Amino acid sequence: MKPSLQKLQRVFKLEADRGYDNRAVVGGIDRMLEHWTPEARHEGVPEDLIAYIESRFRDYNRLSEKSRAEALQGMWRRIQRSEESDLSSQPVEIEDHKEALPVSPPEPEPAGAPEITSDEAPPEATDSTIQAEAAPSIIAAPPEKAQTTEQAAHAAVIERFERKQREIQPTVEPAALNAPVTVLQGIGPRIAQNLSRLGLHTLRDMLYHFPRRYDDYSRLAPINRLQYGDKVTVIATVQQIKTRLIRNGTATLVEALVSDGSGALRVSWFNQVWRAKRLYEGSQIVLAGKVDQYLGRKVMTNPDVETLEEEQLSTNRIVPVYPLTEQVTQSWLRKQMNQVVSYWAPRTLDPLPEKMRREAELIPLPDALLQIHFPESHEALQAAQERLAFDEIFLLQSGVVRQKHAWQNRTAKTFTAEPEWLDEQVSRLPYQLTGAQQHALDDIKHDLASGKPMNRLIQGDVGSGKTVIAALAIAIVTSQGSQACMMAPTSLLAEQHYQTLLNLLTKEPPSADAGETPGAPILTENQVRLLIGSTPEAEKQEIRAGLADGAIKLVVGTHALIEDPVGFANLSLVIVDEQHRFGVDQRAALRLKGVNPHLMVMTATPIPRSLALTIYGDLDLTVMDEMPPGRQPVGTFILMPRERERAYSLIRSQIEQGRQTFIIYPLIEESENSEARAAVEEQKRLQSTIFPHLQVGLLHGRMRSEDKEAVMEAFRRGEFPILVSTTVIEVGVDIPNASVMLIEGANRFGLAQLHQLRGRVGRGADKSYCLLIPESQDEAENERLLVMTSTNDGFVLAERDLEQRGPGDFLGSRQSGFAELKMAKISDIHLIEKARRFAQALFETDPALTLPEHQLLASSLQQFWEENVGDIS
Ligand code: ADP
Ligand code: MG
């Protein structure tokens, strides 16, 4: 089977194991598409299969768990059909959750155990190797006024670790932890294989395999004091123990009566026969579990048990609960972790220089590693979490800060825009620039003239007019003989930009004022070209030649620009539109096509400051917070499915006034699994029964690029009034005459997506409408839809989206090592700012990290960035 399909198989498997929570890929399954699609295409995976998978993935986030399972199975069947010759390879199992299977000695996880903690976390067996969430904590957020005692306790913990007498001096350099797990006693190739499914390949992986939560069994209680619901440890003696078959012999029950002098307690274990073999009457045991009630008596079901002699890892303490996989059980892993941690943690050298660590009020790394696994107290655990979270964010910030320093130290070609010349260019535009546009233009002018490469993010809400700013930057650079390129995420958008830029840069202004002679256009038509995947090979060759000899001054395209071996004669300006659709490395790849070119990236996805500092920390930021004048907020309404006719009559009356309409459907084809109304089917229905006298066009992702563009162009020219489409028009599409956006199955879309779709209308001066029709009446109370009706402000929506769904939706999984944060919360602005301060100070004093006290840090940094800015596979 082709590697790209194998990769899918792995993701499907993981997703199934996780219970279809759309977390197998950080940020959601659809995040893998941006890299998967080119790879699959490269391997010759049939185009229709790719399109099918893309469409299912885009939809995935909005499906219920059950539908997700069906969707993945459906996809897998389809892949198998198309790979018939390769069918001998093993089919993926995505039918059921897998319970953790025992290794010898068999020690299944207690079946009833999740009720102890089920409100805190998903069942253990569904945990996965790819973790995006910050590690959960058993520490509840402290009440506001407890803050000072809390701080005092924290200070005391730091103080204590500071003064601790070390028996073992750390000597182990970061690189030594790259040794494979097989160096550990008792871990051979077979067990290593099991561990590798958890992503545990090296000693470092083990040390950094953090518990996903903790059970607090540090309270020891006599039996007569037990209360129903307590989570406690009990030390007792076994009085009786017996095993019997239950449920017609399909299950076993081990029952014991234990006592501690204060009282007696009944304990039972389901399907853990081996317990009975280990415990005998008179043995002294330590039990940890939750006190239950059965027929009025206190009982314990499926508690953890250790003997009094052995080291207590599962009882009588704050017990770590690790993510697991098949063939790896909790208590076995706990023992392994204990061995690794107690030997290696104290020996691990701390890469943070002592002085900095103290200033940052952090505990030493060896203590943090010990305490995160086997905490001696809640305070110690919290201090460990803070230390490890700091490390992650600090390494991340060091990377971006270093990057920024590096760019600032380079020289770039200088472009000065003469004020009269620039004024003339601006005056050619059919409108006046807004204040925000003027501001952005000033920033860019300044950057281009600085002699250092521009590195700027232009962030402006949908419709704020970013394209014209890009056009002006292009004008400055190309009018001085250099080349520029602009990359957009879809071919539709690339085509649109190409047309817009042709208009702005190669046309005479419509009418020059009497007396003034307009300057000649900046470029001629053949100096501006479009390069997308479907551009015919002959034309591509011609474009390559023109770019190589400098005859072409501007190329607009999709990621084809980076995949194609195009080389430029003198590329000086790189523009990436809708940059959140690309990964950091794609941005970097495009930049590498020139020698220190100026870089300008644009996004309509507003993000909170904490995120901006992290993912765009190496960029300068310009916010465009003003809409062109005369825009009216788009009137947004939720309609019940049965009120559809009202939507249609609004559409009819808008069309009578010469306006156009988009109607969006979430899926391409009616599928058995989904009630989603499909664009293809619906276009037929709308055309024949609802709008028989109006032409209804159709656009979806499975059409060939040329066809898509032809439909889009015709719609742009106003040749037909209604366009039925899937989300292919989601980003960037600019058709100012469209005034109605009707979204069917609106409950299936995320907020960011709804906002982008709505942004397709309201781009002119007239009133526009966005109509949201959920699939069912119940969904009308859908929170996202209600938020949509309450504001048109993308920043407000972004904050809401972050609250509701976490940061994944804003970012690709590959954005700046984001995927690998295990401990830190990306929303923790205090931590991020603190880490950034320290990173900045570090690179100011020692930009190349050559000082002896920064050597360990330098290698940690290298390790972190090598490992973490990687693929999901
Ligand atoms: P976005 O920021 O979403 O990329 P566009 O650049 O596509 O927005 O611009 C949206 C629409 O607004 C376009 O039709 C564009 O011609 C128009 N526009 C841009 N700037 C102005 C302005 N200053 N005054 C009026 N209309 C403008
Ligand atoms: Mg745009």
Short mmCIF file of N, CA and C in Angstrom, two decimals, residues 61 121 172 211 228 242 270 281-282 325 330 334 349 390 422 468 550 564 604 694 704 749 760 833 845 862-863:
data_model
loop_
_atom_site.label_atom_id
_atom_site.label_comp_id
_atom_site.label_asym_id
_atom_site.label_seq_id
_atom_site.Cartn_x
_atom_site.Cartn_y
_atom_site.Cartn_z
N ASN A 61 -15.02 17.05 11.54
CA ASN A 61 -15.13 17.72 12.83
C ASN A 61 -16.58 17.93 13.25
N ALA A 121 -11.61 12.25 32.64
CA ALA A 121 -10.81 11.90 31.47
C ALA A 121 -11.44 10.72 30.73
N VAL A 172 24.22 13.63 33.43
CA VAL A 172 23.77 13.09 32.15
C VAL A 172 23.37 14.22 31.21
N PRO A 211 2.12 11.56 33.18
CA PRO A 211 0.80 11.04 33.52
C PRO A 211 -0.27 11.93 32.91
N TYR A 228 -18.81 6.76 52.10
CA TYR A 228 -19.18 6.46 50.73
C TYR A 228 -18.62 7.54 49.79
N LYS A 242 -12.23 -15.76 47.76
CA LYS A 242 -12.75 -16.84 46.92
C LYS A 242 -13.09 -16.31 45.54
N PHE A 270 -13.60 -7.84 39.23
CA PHE A 270 -14.19 -8.56 38.10
C PHE A 270 -13.09 -9.00 37.14
N GLU A 281 -5.29 -15.84 52.49
CA GLU A 281 -5.77 -15.44 53.80
C GLU A 281 -4.59 -15.12 54.68
N GLY A 282 -4.63 -13.99 55.34
CA GLY A 282 -3.54 -13.58 56.22
C GLY A 282 -2.55 -12.64 55.56
N THR A 325 -1.53 1.80 25.90
CA THR A 325 -1.88 1.26 24.61
C THR A 325 -2.07 -0.23 24.81
N GLN A 330 -1.44 -0.39 33.16
CA GLN A 330 -1.12 0.74 34.03
C GLN A 330 -0.06 0.38 35.07
N ARG A 334 3.68 1.78 35.35
CA ARG A 334 4.06 2.54 36.53
C ARG A 334 5.39 2.03 37.08
N LEU A 349 21.12 16.55 33.72
CA LEU A 349 21.62 17.92 33.86
C LEU A 349 20.54 18.90 33.46
N PHE A 390 7.13 25.66 31.61
CA PHE A 390 8.04 26.75 31.25
C PHE A 390 9.04 26.27 30.19
N LEU A 422 4.02 56.97 -5.15
CA LEU A 422 3.11 56.11 -4.41
C LEU A 422 1.71 56.75 -4.36
N VAL A 468 -5.43 44.79 -1.80
CA VAL A 468 -4.91 45.97 -2.45
C VAL A 468 -3.59 46.41 -1.82
N GLY A 550 13.90 36.51 -15.63
CA GLY A 550 13.44 37.79 -15.12
C GLY A 550 12.40 38.49 -16.00
N ASP A 564 6.66 23.22 -7.46
CA ASP A 564 7.28 23.32 -8.78
C ASP A 564 8.75 23.74 -8.62
N ALA A 604 -6.94 36.41 7.71
CA ALA A 604 -8.20 36.99 8.18
C ALA A 604 -8.61 36.34 9.48
N LEU A 694 -34.68 30.75 -12.92
CA LEU A 694 -33.37 31.38 -12.67
C LEU A 694 -32.31 30.31 -12.85
N ARG A 704 -12.99 19.65 -11.80
CA ARG A 704 -11.63 19.97 -12.25
C ARG A 704 -11.40 21.47 -12.08
N PHE A 749 -20.97 23.46 10.77
CA PHE A 749 -19.76 24.24 10.55
C PHE A 749 -19.23 24.82 11.85
N ARG A 760 -18.16 36.25 2.60
CA ARG A 760 -18.29 36.28 1.13
C ARG A 760 -19.34 37.30 0.70
N GLU A 833 4.47 35.09 28.16
CA GLU A 833 5.20 36.35 28.23
C GLU A 833 6.47 36.22 29.07
N THR A 845 21.98 38.72 25.12
CA THR A 845 23.33 38.62 25.69
C THR A 845 24.20 37.64 24.89
N GLN A 862 18.16 22.62 20.03
CA GLN A 862 18.28 21.93 18.76
C GLN A 862 17.41 20.68 18.75
N GLN A 863 17.51 19.94 19.84
CA GLN A 863 16.72 18.71 19.96
C GLN A 863 15.22 19.01 19.84
#
